[in-house]
Coordinates of C-alpha atoms in Angstrom, one line a residue:
M865 CA 7.4 -39.5 52.0
E866 CA 7.9 -35.6 49.7
T867 CA 10.6 -35.5 47.7
K868 CA 13.4 -33.1 48.9
G869 CA 14.4 -30.0 46.4
L870 CA 17.5 -28.4 46.0
D871 CA 17.7 -27.0 49.2
H872 CA 21.9 -26.3 48.9
W873 CA 23.5 -23.5 47.9
V874 CA 26.2 -25.6 46.3
D875 CA 23.7 -27.3 44.4
I876 CA 21.6 -24.1 43.0
F877 CA 25.3 -22.7 42.2
I878 CA 25.6 -25.1 39.6
V879 CA 22.7 -25.0 38.7
A880 CA 22.6 -21.4 37.9
L881 CA 26.0 -21.5 36.3
Y882 CA 25.2 -24.3 34.1
F883 CA 22.7 -22.0 32.7
I884 CA 24.7 -19.5 32.2
T885 CA 27.3 -21.6 30.4
V886 CA 24.4 -22.4 28.1
L887 CA 23.0 -19.4 27.5
C888 CA 27.0 -18.3 26.5
V889 CA 27.7 -21.2 24.2
G890 CA 24.2 -20.3 22.3
L891 CA 24.8 -16.8 22.0
L892 CA 28.6 -17.1 21.3
S893 CA 26.9 -19.7 18.1
L894 CA 25.2 -16.6 17.5
R895 CA 28.4 -15.6 15.0
C896 CA 28.6 -19.3 12.7
G897 CA 26.2 -20.5 10.0
N898 CA 25.3 -16.6 8.5
R899 CA 22.0 -16.8 10.6
G900 CA 21.8 -13.6 9.0
N901 CA 19.6 -15.1 5.3
V902 CA 17.4 -18.1 5.3
K903 CA 19.7 -20.9 4.5
G904 CA 22.1 -20.0 8.0
Y905 CA 19.4 -19.6 9.9
F906 CA 16.9 -23.0 9.2
L907 CA 20.0 -24.7 8.2
A908 CA 23.2 -23.6 9.8
G909 CA 24.5 -22.5 6.4
R910 CA 25.1 -26.1 6.0
T911 CA 28.2 -26.0 7.2
M912 CA 27.8 -28.8 10.5
I913 CA 30.9 -31.4 10.8
W914 CA 29.2 -34.9 12.1
L915 CA 29.8 -34.4 15.7
P916 CA 27.6 -31.6 16.2
V917 CA 25.2 -33.6 13.8
G918 CA 25.7 -37.1 15.3
A919 CA 24.9 -35.0 18.8
S920 CA 22.0 -33.4 17.9
L921 CA 20.5 -35.9 15.9
F922 CA 20.4 -37.8 19.6
S923 CA 19.9 -35.1 21.7
S924 CA 17.1 -33.5 19.7
N925 CA 15.6 -37.5 20.3
I926 CA 16.4 -38.5 24.2
G927 CA 15.0 -35.4 25.5
S928 CA 13.7 -34.9 29.2
E929 CA 10.6 -37.1 28.0
H930 CA 12.5 -40.0 27.6
F931 CA 14.2 -39.7 30.8
I932 CA 11.1 -39.1 32.7
G933 CA 9.3 -41.5 30.4
H934 CA 11.8 -44.4 29.8
A935 CA 12.5 -44.0 33.7
G936 CA 8.9 -44.4 34.2
A937 CA 8.1 -47.0 32.1
G938 CA 10.7 -49.5 33.2
A939 CA 9.3 -48.5 36.8
A940 CA 5.8 -49.6 35.9
S941 CA 6.4 -52.5 33.5
G942 CA 10.3 -53.8 32.5
I943 CA 12.7 -53.5 29.8
A944 CA 10.5 -54.1 27.0
L945 CA 10.0 -50.7 25.2
I946 CA 14.1 -50.8 25.0
L947 CA 13.3 -51.7 21.6
F948 CA 12.2 -48.3 20.7
E949 CA 15.9 -46.7 21.2
W950 CA 17.2 -50.0 19.6
F951 CA 15.4 -51.2 16.4
P952 CA 15.7 -46.9 15.1
A953 CA 20.0 -46.9 15.7
F954 CA 18.9 -49.1 12.3
L955 CA 16.2 -46.4 10.7
I956 CA 19.5 -43.6 11.4
L957 CA 20.9 -45.3 9.2
L958 CA 18.8 -45.6 6.7
L959 CA 18.2 -41.6 6.5
G960 CA 22.2 -41.4 6.2
W961 CA 22.2 -43.9 3.4
V962 CA 18.9 -43.8 1.6
F963 CA 16.4 -41.3 1.9
L964 CA 19.3 -38.0 2.6
P965 CA 20.8 -38.7 -0.6
V966 CA 16.9 -37.9 -2.1
Y967 CA 16.6 -34.8 0.0
I968 CA 19.5 -32.9 -1.0
S969 CA 18.8 -34.1 -4.7
A970 CA 15.4 -32.6 -4.6
G971 CA 17.0 -29.3 -3.2
V972 CA 14.7 -28.7 -0.3
Y973 CA 14.1 -27.0 3.0
T974 CA 11.5 -28.8 4.6
L975 CA 10.0 -32.3 4.0
P976 CA 6.6 -31.1 3.2
E977 CA 8.6 -29.1 0.8
Y978 CA 9.9 -32.3 -0.6
L979 CA 5.8 -34.3 -1.0
G980 CA 5.0 -30.4 -3.0
K981 CA 7.9 -31.5 -5.6
R982 CA 7.6 -35.0 -6.1
H983 CA 3.8 -34.7 -6.5
G984 CA 3.3 -31.2 -7.8
G985 CA 0.3 -29.3 -6.7
G986 CA 0.1 -28.0 -3.3
R987 CA -2.7 -29.6 -0.9
I988 CA -0.6 -32.1 0.1
R989 CA 2.5 -29.9 0.9
I990 CA -0.3 -27.4 2.8
Y991 CA -2.0 -30.7 4.8
L992 CA 1.6 -32.3 6.1
S993 CA 2.7 -29.1 7.0
C994 CA -0.8 -28.2 8.9
F995 CA -1.0 -31.8 10.4
A996 CA 2.9 -31.5 11.3
L997 CA 2.7 -28.6 13.5
V998 CA 0.2 -30.0 15.4
L999 CA 1.4 -33.3 15.5
Y1000 CA 5.2 -31.1 17.2
I1001 CA 2.4 -29.6 19.3
I1002 CA 0.9 -32.5 21.1
S1003 CA 3.7 -35.3 20.9
K1004 CA 6.5 -33.2 21.2
L1005 CA 6.2 -29.9 23.2
A1006 CA 3.3 -30.3 25.5
V1007 CA 5.5 -33.3 26.7
S1008 CA 8.6 -32.0 26.5
I1009 CA 7.3 -28.8 28.7
F1010 CA 5.2 -31.2 31.1
S1011 CA 8.1 -33.4 31.3
G1012 CA 11.0 -30.5 32.2
A1013 CA 8.6 -28.4 34.3
L1014 CA 7.7 -32.0 36.0
F1015 CA 11.8 -32.1 37.6
I1016 CA 12.0 -28.4 38.2
Q1017 CA 8.8 -28.6 40.4
L1018 CA 10.0 -31.8 42.1
A1019 CA 13.8 -30.2 42.7
F1020 CA 12.6 -26.7 43.6
Q1021 CA 8.8 -26.7 44.9
W1022 CA 8.0 -24.3 42.3
N1023 CA 4.4 -24.4 41.0
M1024 CA 4.2 -26.3 37.4
Y1025 CA 3.4 -23.1 35.6
L1026 CA 6.3 -20.8 36.9
S1027 CA 8.4 -23.9 35.5
I1028 CA 7.3 -23.9 32.5
A1029 CA 7.4 -20.1 32.4
L1030 CA 11.5 -20.6 33.4
L1031 CA 11.9 -23.3 30.5
L1032 CA 10.0 -21.3 28.0
V1033 CA 12.2 -17.7 28.3
V1034 CA 16.0 -19.3 28.6
T1035 CA 15.5 -22.2 25.0
A1036 CA 13.5 -19.4 23.3
L1037 CA 15.6 -16.9 23.4
Y1038 CA 18.5 -18.9 22.2
T1039 CA 16.6 -20.1 19.6
I1040 CA 14.7 -17.3 18.0
L1041 CA 18.7 -15.4 18.1
G1042 CA 20.0 -17.9 16.5
G1043 CA 18.7 -20.3 14.8
L1044 CA 19.4 -24.4 13.8
A1045 CA 23.1 -23.3 14.7
A1046 CA 22.9 -21.8 17.8
V1047 CA 20.7 -25.1 18.6
M1048 CA 23.4 -27.6 17.3
Y1049 CA 26.2 -26.0 19.4
T1050 CA 24.2 -26.3 22.3
D1051 CA 23.1 -30.0 21.3
T1052 CA 26.6 -31.2 21.4
F1053 CA 27.6 -29.3 24.9
Q1054 CA 24.7 -30.5 26.7
T1055 CA 24.9 -34.0 25.0
S1056 CA 28.0 -34.4 27.2
V1057 CA 26.9 -33.0 29.9
M1058 CA 23.9 -35.8 29.3
L1059 CA 25.7 -38.9 29.1
I1060 CA 28.0 -38.2 32.1
G1061 CA 25.4 -37.3 34.4
A1062 CA 23.7 -40.0 33.1
V1063 CA 26.4 -42.3 33.6
V1064 CA 26.8 -40.9 37.4
V1065 CA 23.4 -41.9 38.0
S1066 CA 23.2 -44.8 36.7
A1067 CA 26.4 -46.3 38.7
L1068 CA 25.6 -44.8 41.8
S1069 CA 22.0 -46.4 41.8
F1070 CA 23.4 -49.9 40.7
N1071 CA 25.9 -49.9 43.7
K1072 CA 22.9 -48.9 45.6
I1073 CA 21.4 -52.2 45.7
G1074 CA 23.9 -54.7 44.9
G1075 CA 24.1 -54.6 41.1
Y1076 CA 22.3 -56.3 37.9
K1077 CA 21.1 -59.6 40.1
A1078 CA 19.9 -58.0 42.8
L1079 CA 17.8 -56.1 40.9
E1080 CA 16.1 -58.9 39.5
T1081 CA 15.1 -60.0 42.2
K1082 CA 14.3 -56.7 44.4
Y1083 CA 12.0 -55.4 41.3
Q1084 CA 9.6 -58.2 41.6
H1085 CA 9.0 -57.4 45.4
S1086 CA 9.0 -53.9 44.9
V1087 CA 4.9 -53.6 45.7
T1088 CA 3.2 -50.7 47.2
Q1089 CA 2.0 -51.0 51.0
F1090 CA -1.2 -49.4 50.8
M1091 CA -2.6 -51.3 48.2
D1092 CA -5.4 -54.0 48.8
M1093 CA -3.2 -57.1 48.4
N1094 CA -6.4 -58.8 46.4
E1095 CA -5.2 -56.6 43.4
T1096 CA -3.4 -57.4 40.9
C1097 CA -2.4 -54.3 39.3
G1098 CA 0.0 -53.1 42.2
F1099 CA 2.3 -55.5 41.0
P1100 CA 5.6 -55.5 39.0
R1101 CA 4.9 -57.9 36.2
E1102 CA 6.2 -61.6 36.5
D1103 CA 7.8 -60.5 32.4
S1104 CA 9.5 -57.7 33.2
F1105 CA 12.8 -58.4 32.3
H1106 CA 11.9 -59.9 28.7
V1107 CA 11.3 -58.0 25.8
F1108 CA 9.4 -60.3 23.5
R1109 CA 6.1 -61.1 25.7
D1110 CA 3.3 -62.4 25.3
P1111 CA 1.5 -61.7 21.3
V1112 CA -2.4 -61.1 22.8
N1113 CA -2.4 -60.6 26.0
G1114 CA 0.8 -59.0 27.1
D1115 CA 1.0 -55.2 27.8
Y1116 CA 3.6 -54.8 24.8
P1117 CA 2.6 -57.6 22.3
W1118 CA 6.2 -58.7 20.4
P1119 CA 4.7 -58.7 16.7
G1120 CA 3.2 -55.4 17.9
L1121 CA 6.2 -54.0 19.5
M1122 CA 8.4 -55.1 16.4
L1123 CA 6.5 -53.5 13.7
Q1124 CA 5.7 -50.5 15.7
S1125 CA 9.6 -49.8 16.6
S1126 CA 10.8 -50.0 12.9
L1127 CA 8.8 -49.7 10.3
G1128 CA 5.9 -47.9 12.5
C1129 CA 9.0 -45.4 13.4
L1130 CA 10.5 -45.0 9.9
W1131 CA 8.6 -42.0 9.7
Y1132 CA 10.3 -40.5 13.0
W1133 CA 13.8 -41.0 11.8
C1134 CA 13.6 -40.4 8.3
C1135 CA 10.9 -38.4 7.5
D1136 CA 10.7 -36.4 10.6
Q1137 CA 11.9 -32.5 10.1
V1138 CA 13.2 -32.1 13.2
I1139 CA 15.4 -34.9 12.3
V1140 CA 16.2 -34.4 9.2
Q1141 CA 16.5 -31.1 9.1
R1142 CA 20.2 -31.8 10.7
A1143 CA 21.3 -34.1 8.8
L1144 CA 20.6 -32.0 6.0
A1145 CA 22.5 -29.2 7.8
A1146 CA 25.7 -31.5 7.5
K1147 CA 28.3 -29.5 4.9
S1148 CA 28.8 -32.9 3.7
Y1149 CA 27.3 -36.4 2.5
I1150 CA 30.3 -37.8 4.6
H1151 CA 29.4 -36.0 7.8
A1152 CA 25.7 -36.6 7.9
K1153 CA 26.4 -40.4 7.4
G1154 CA 29.2 -39.9 10.4
G1155 CA 26.6 -38.0 12.3
A1156 CA 24.1 -40.6 11.7
I1157 CA 26.7 -43.6 12.7
L1158 CA 27.5 -41.3 16.3
A1159 CA 23.5 -40.9 17.1
G1160 CA 23.2 -44.6 16.4
L1161 CA 25.5 -45.6 18.7
L1162 CA 24.3 -43.8 20.9
K1163 CA 21.2 -45.0 20.9
M1164 CA 22.3 -48.6 22.5
L1165 CA 22.3 -46.6 26.2
P1166 CA 19.1 -46.0 27.4
L1167 CA 18.7 -49.1 28.7
F1168 CA 21.3 -48.6 31.0
L1169 CA 20.9 -44.8 31.7
M1170 CA 17.0 -44.6 31.6
I1171 CA 15.1 -47.7 31.8
F1172 CA 17.7 -49.6 34.7
P1173 CA 17.8 -45.8 36.8
G1174 CA 13.8 -46.1 37.0
M1175 CA 13.2 -49.6 38.0
I1176 CA 15.6 -48.9 41.0
S1177 CA 14.0 -46.0 41.7
R1178 CA 10.9 -47.9 42.2
I1179 CA 12.9 -50.0 44.9
L1180 CA 14.1 -47.1 46.5
Y1181 CA 11.5 -45.5 46.7
T1182 CA 8.5 -47.5 45.9
D1183 CA 5.1 -46.5 48.0
E1184 CA 5.7 -43.1 45.9
V1185 CA 6.6 -44.3 42.4
A1186 CA 4.5 -47.6 42.9
C1187 CA 1.4 -46.2 44.3
V1188 CA -1.6 -47.1 43.2
D1189 CA -4.4 -44.9 45.5
P1190 CA -5.1 -41.9 43.7
D1191 CA -5.3 -40.0 46.9
L1192 CA -1.7 -41.1 47.7
C1193 CA -1.1 -40.2 43.9
Q1194 CA -2.1 -36.6 44.2
K1195 CA -0.1 -36.3 47.2
Y1196 CA 2.7 -37.8 46.0
C1197 CA 3.1 -35.9 42.3
D1198 CA -0.1 -34.0 42.0
N1199 CA -1.6 -36.7 39.6
P1200 CA -4.4 -39.1 40.3
V1201 CA -3.7 -41.5 37.8
G1202 CA -0.3 -42.4 38.8
C1203 CA 3.3 -41.6 39.7
S1204 CA 5.5 -43.8 37.8
N1205 CA 6.8 -40.3 36.2
I1206 CA 8.4 -39.2 39.3
A1207 CA 11.2 -42.3 39.2
Y1208 CA 13.9 -40.3 37.7
P1209 CA 13.6 -37.4 39.2
K1210 CA 12.9 -38.9 42.8
L1211 CA 16.2 -41.0 42.1
V1212 CA 18.5 -37.9 41.4
L1213 CA 17.0 -35.3 44.3
E1214 CA 16.9 -38.2 47.6
L1215 CA 20.0 -40.7 45.9
L1216 CA 22.4 -38.8 45.0
P1217 CA 24.7 -36.0 47.6
V1218 CA 24.9 -32.5 47.6
G1219 CA 27.1 -31.1 44.8
A1220 CA 25.7 -34.1 42.7
R1221 CA 22.1 -32.9 42.8
G1222 CA 22.7 -30.1 41.3
L1223 CA 24.7 -32.0 38.5
L1224 CA 22.3 -34.0 37.3
T1225 CA 19.6 -31.5 37.7
A1226 CA 21.8 -29.4 35.6
V1227 CA 21.2 -33.5 33.2
M1228 CA 17.9 -33.2 32.9
L1229 CA 17.6 -29.4 32.4
S1230 CA 20.0 -30.3 29.0
A1231 CA 17.7 -32.7 28.0
I1232 CA 14.2 -30.5 28.4
M1233 CA 16.3 -27.5 26.9
S1234 CA 17.7 -29.7 23.8
S1235 CA 14.3 -31.2 22.9
L1236 CA 12.7 -28.0 22.7
T1237 CA 15.1 -26.0 21.3
S1238 CA 14.9 -28.3 18.3
I1239 CA 11.8 -28.7 18.1
F1240 CA 10.8 -25.0 17.9
N1241 CA 13.6 -24.4 15.1
S1242 CA 12.1 -27.3 13.2
A1243 CA 8.7 -25.8 13.7
S1244 CA 9.7 -22.3 12.7
T1245 CA 10.6 -23.9 9.4
V1246 CA 7.7 -25.7 8.1
F1247 CA 5.7 -22.5 8.8
T1248 CA 7.6 -20.2 7.7
M1249 CA 9.2 -22.0 4.0
D1250 CA 6.0 -24.4 3.6
L1251 CA 2.7 -21.8 4.8
W1252 CA 4.3 -18.2 5.0
R1253 CA 5.2 -18.2 1.6
K1254 CA 2.1 -19.4 0.5
I1255 CA 0.3 -16.5 2.4
R1256 CA 2.5 -14.1 0.6
A1257 CA 3.3 -14.5 -2.4
S1258 CA 7.6 -12.9 -2.3
P1259 CA 8.1 -12.2 0.9
S1260 CA 11.8 -10.9 1.7
E1261 CA 14.6 -13.1 3.5
R1262 CA 13.8 -10.5 6.5
E1263 CA 9.9 -11.0 6.6
L1264 CA 11.2 -14.8 6.8
L1265 CA 13.2 -14.5 9.8
I1266 CA 10.7 -12.3 11.2
V1267 CA 7.8 -14.9 10.6
G1268 CA 9.9 -17.4 11.6
R1269 CA 11.0 -15.9 15.1
I1270 CA 7.6 -14.8 15.7
F1271 CA 5.8 -18.5 15.3
V1272 CA 8.1 -19.8 17.8
L1273 CA 6.3 -17.6 20.5
I1274 CA 3.3 -18.9 19.2
M1275 CA 3.9 -22.2 19.2
C1276 CA 5.4 -22.0 23.1
V1277 CA 1.2 -20.8 23.8
L1278 CA -0.3 -23.3 22.0
S1279 CA 1.9 -25.8 23.7
V1280 CA 1.3 -25.1 27.6
L1281 CA -2.4 -25.2 26.5
W1282 CA -2.1 -29.3 25.7
V1283 CA 0.0 -29.7 28.9
P1284 CA -3.2 -31.0 31.1
L1285 CA -4.5 -34.2 28.9
V1286 CA -0.8 -34.8 28.9
R1287 CA -1.0 -34.8 32.7
S1288 CA -3.6 -37.6 32.4
S1289 CA -3.2 -39.8 29.6
Q1290 CA -2.7 -43.4 29.2
G1291 CA -3.1 -43.7 33.1
G1292 CA 0.2 -40.9 34.0
K1293 CA 2.7 -43.2 31.8
L1294 CA 4.3 -40.7 29.7
F1295 CA 6.1 -42.6 27.4
I1296 CA 2.9 -44.8 26.4
Y1297 CA 1.1 -41.0 25.5
M1298 CA 4.3 -40.6 23.1
T1299 CA 4.2 -43.9 21.5
S1300 CA 0.5 -44.3 21.2
I1301 CA 0.2 -40.6 19.6
E1302 CA 2.6 -41.2 17.1
A1303 CA 1.2 -43.9 16.2
Y1304 CA -2.0 -42.9 15.5
L1305 CA -0.8 -40.1 13.5
G1306 CA 2.8 -39.9 12.1
S1307 CA 3.7 -43.6 11.6
P1308 CA 1.0 -43.6 8.3
I1309 CA 3.5 -40.8 6.7
G1310 CA 6.6 -43.1 6.9
I1311 CA 4.4 -45.3 4.4
L1312 CA 4.1 -42.3 2.5
F1313 CA 7.6 -41.1 1.9
L1314 CA 8.9 -44.8 1.6
M1315 CA 5.9 -45.3 -1.4
S1316 CA 6.6 -42.0 -3.0
I1317 CA 10.5 -42.5 -3.1
F1318 CA 10.2 -45.6 -4.5
W1319 CA 7.3 -46.1 -6.5
K1320 CA 7.4 -44.2 -9.4
R1321 CA 3.4 -44.7 -10.3
T1322 CA 2.4 -42.9 -7.2
T1323 CA 0.6 -40.6 -7.8
E1324 CA -0.5 -36.8 -5.6
S1325 CA -4.1 -38.3 -5.1
A1326 CA -3.4 -41.3 -3.8
A1327 CA -0.5 -39.7 -1.5
F1328 CA -2.8 -37.2 0.1
W1329 CA -6.7 -39.3 -0.3
G1330 CA -4.1 -42.4 1.7
L1331 CA -3.1 -39.9 4.5
I1332 CA -6.5 -38.8 4.6
V1333 CA -7.9 -42.3 5.5
A1334 CA -5.2 -42.7 7.6
H1335 CA -5.8 -39.7 9.6
V1336 CA -9.2 -40.2 10.0
C1337 CA -8.9 -43.6 11.9
G1338 CA -6.1 -42.0 13.8
V1339 CA -7.9 -39.4 15.3
T1340 CA -11.4 -41.7 15.9
R1341 CA -8.9 -43.8 17.9
L1342 CA -7.0 -41.1 20.2
V1343 CA -10.4 -39.3 20.4
L1344 CA -11.9 -42.5 22.1
E1345 CA -9.0 -42.6 24.5
F1346 CA -9.4 -39.0 25.4
V1347 CA -12.8 -40.1 26.0
Y1348 CA -12.8 -43.3 27.8
P1349 CA -9.5 -43.1 30.1
T1350 CA -7.8 -46.2 30.9
P1351 CA -10.0 -47.0 34.2
L1352 CA -7.8 -46.9 37.9
C1353 CA -6.5 -49.9 39.6
G1354 CA -8.9 -52.1 40.8
E1355 CA -11.8 -50.0 39.0
E1356 CA -14.5 -51.5 36.1
E1357 CA -13.8 -51.8 32.7
T1358 CA -16.0 -49.3 31.1
R1359 CA -14.2 -48.9 27.7
P1360 CA -15.3 -49.8 24.3
T1361 CA -14.0 -53.0 23.2
I1362 CA -11.9 -51.7 19.9
L1363 CA -9.6 -49.9 23.0
Y1364 CA -8.7 -52.3 25.4
K1365 CA -8.8 -56.0 22.9
L1366 CA -7.4 -54.4 20.0
H1367 CA -3.6 -52.7 20.9
Y1368 CA -2.5 -49.6 20.2
M1369 CA 0.6 -51.2 18.0
Y1370 CA -2.0 -53.5 16.2
F1371 CA -4.0 -51.0 15.5
S1372 CA -1.1 -48.7 13.9
Q1373 CA 0.2 -51.4 11.6
L1374 CA -3.5 -52.4 10.2
N1375 CA -3.7 -48.5 9.8
L1376 CA -0.2 -48.9 7.8
L1377 CA -1.6 -51.6 6.0
L1378 CA -4.9 -49.6 4.8
T1379 CA -2.7 -46.5 4.1
A1380 CA -0.6 -48.6 1.8
I1381 CA -3.8 -50.2 0.2
V1382 CA -5.8 -46.8 -0.3
M1383 CA -2.6 -45.7 -1.7
V1384 CA -1.6 -48.3 -4.4
A1385 CA -5.4 -48.6 -5.5
I1386 CA -6.0 -44.6 -6.2
S1387 CA -2.5 -44.6 -7.6
L1388 CA -3.5 -47.3 -10.0
F1389 CA -6.6 -45.3 -11.2
T1390 CA -4.9 -41.7 -11.5
R1391 CA -2.4 -40.6 -13.5
A1392 CA 1.3 -40.9 -12.9
R1393 CA 3.7 -38.6 -13.3
S1394 CA 6.0 -37.9 -16.4
D1395 CA 10.1 -38.9 -15.7
E1396 CA 11.0 -35.6 -16.4
E1397 CA 8.8 -34.2 -13.7
L1398 CA 10.0 -37.0 -11.4
S1399 CA 13.7 -35.7 -12.2
G1400 CA 15.8 -35.3 -9.1
V1401 CA 12.5 -36.6 -6.4
T1402 CA 12.5 -40.8 -6.0
W1403 CA 15.4 -42.8 -5.5
W1404 CA 16.1 -43.6 -9.3
S1405 CA 16.1 -40.6 -10.7
R1406 CA 18.3 -38.3 -8.2
F1407 CA 21.5 -38.4 -10.4
D1408 CA 19.1 -37.2 -13.5
D1409 CA 20.9 -33.1 -13.3
L1410 CA 24.1 -34.6 -13.8
K1411 CA 23.1 -36.9 -16.3
K1412 CA 21.7 -34.4 -18.1
A1413 CA 24.7 -32.0 -18.3
D1414 CA 27.9 -32.1 -20.0
D1415 CA 30.1 -30.3 -16.9
I1416 CA 30.0 -28.4 -14.0
S1417 CA 29.6 -25.2 -15.8
D1418 CA 26.2 -27.1 -17.6
V1419 CA 24.9 -27.8 -14.5
A1420 CA 25.5 -24.7 -12.7
L1421 CA 23.6 -23.1 -15.3
K1422 CA 20.8 -25.2 -14.3
G1423 CA 20.7 -23.7 -11.5
I1424 CA 22.6 -26.2 -9.1
N1425 CA 25.0 -24.8 -6.8
M1426 CA 28.7 -26.3 -6.7
E1427 CA 27.5 -27.7 -3.6
K1428 CA 25.2 -29.7 -4.6
T1429 CA 27.2 -30.9 -7.4
R1430 CA 29.8 -31.8 -5.4
T1431 CA 27.6 -33.9 -2.9
F1432 CA 25.9 -35.7 -5.8
T1433 CA 29.5 -36.6 -7.3
T1434 CA 30.6 -37.9 -3.9
F1435 CA 26.6 -40.1 -3.9
K1436 CA 28.1 -41.6 -7.1
N1437 CA 31.1 -42.4 -5.8
M1438 CA 30.2 -43.7 -2.2

């Protein structure tokens, strides 16, 4: 059955009204945050209160890829991946209480800039800047663009790349013009729309099937009629409602899942520019912590707003969402490796009445644009502040602002080129693609920051070569997965043993252990920086500037502004 799109004028009017409203909010925010200078454009003038900080932290993470990916993961295998939402709630608090004080004491705009100050030299800063931009393209921008375009394609029956063009035009417009202030104010508006709309979908879908007990029963019987009953790959898992699954044979073995969703996600929540930049924009430490608490509370919701609706979608539209035949999958969702990614859009477009469908389409657009704008702004910040200033020794503020805006356009083009690989990777399961890419390439960065902040003995050579070794291992595994894709249902397993015997979450943890061992070993045989060189850039030295100053006047003479002094004083009194 072909998914019906938005064909009623009321739905189309609501979507158009939403687009206009978001553009108005973004353009009105141009008056805020002093976007005419670098601090105003990239850090919103550090004037944000806790509400937009928390809303932006949440919406920067929960984008269309989560509505598409979480619902698809729920439809395909159940609730286990919810730990990727629940454990990070505590990591957000760790950012506010532990990591943020060090970043502010170091006085940095970007996370690569912090490593440059912490370790000295330029290679670790340049390497991490280049790597972060590549990671943004393959694990963030391309995924957000693909998932958003998938929904628009289903809703309006448009070509995939025409849908992508519409997304990029709107989001790039107010990101380029307004900077971080525009992004965070529109994020606040879009978060409220997202939550209201998602609650409506969840309530209607539970009502449709008869409640949670009915979900447990009916999900286990949601098997497409177009499959060979001798096969098992098209059936729901018996442990679909279990979070802690078999540690050896489970699709998400519980030891690996717990470690990857906590230690493995440390880099994303505490050491990634997209997230940290929102906290750095807070007007005070209190507002930064308040925003972290709000975001942590909101992270409790995806099980009810995304995963359960995805499972219900499989029940209601089993043949399409749970299809296993490549030809039928191609027909239903234009993707022969599987259609679980259409679970949430299918639910919205089929279940809801006229008007509500338009509203929920607006919800998805909220998620899409909030993710894209956040990544665009953060990526342009990293390129401008960490790389362009290496190319140009003394650029003017006007030049930096122009370069940051042009780089947004470049990121758009590069991300679109990666979209075809996103469509086919990991058997068409979007959330598995995201988490595996980040496990292979992003997780070692968390170990690097953890050791840099808390172990003074960590050296620049250890940081650089530890990260190089980890990324060589991660890229090797990633290339193997692209060369040897997951076999389709019923096909013979022909991949190298390491791909299907060693789960990607276990591989990630072994890679983290290797990173730590390499860094410790090299640090013990290379010269550590002195206490003077480490002033203000570790947990143990974050108050050094205040200790050296007799009063605020002396602090000011040392180049530390009043805002920073008040923040430090707040840290000491908390």
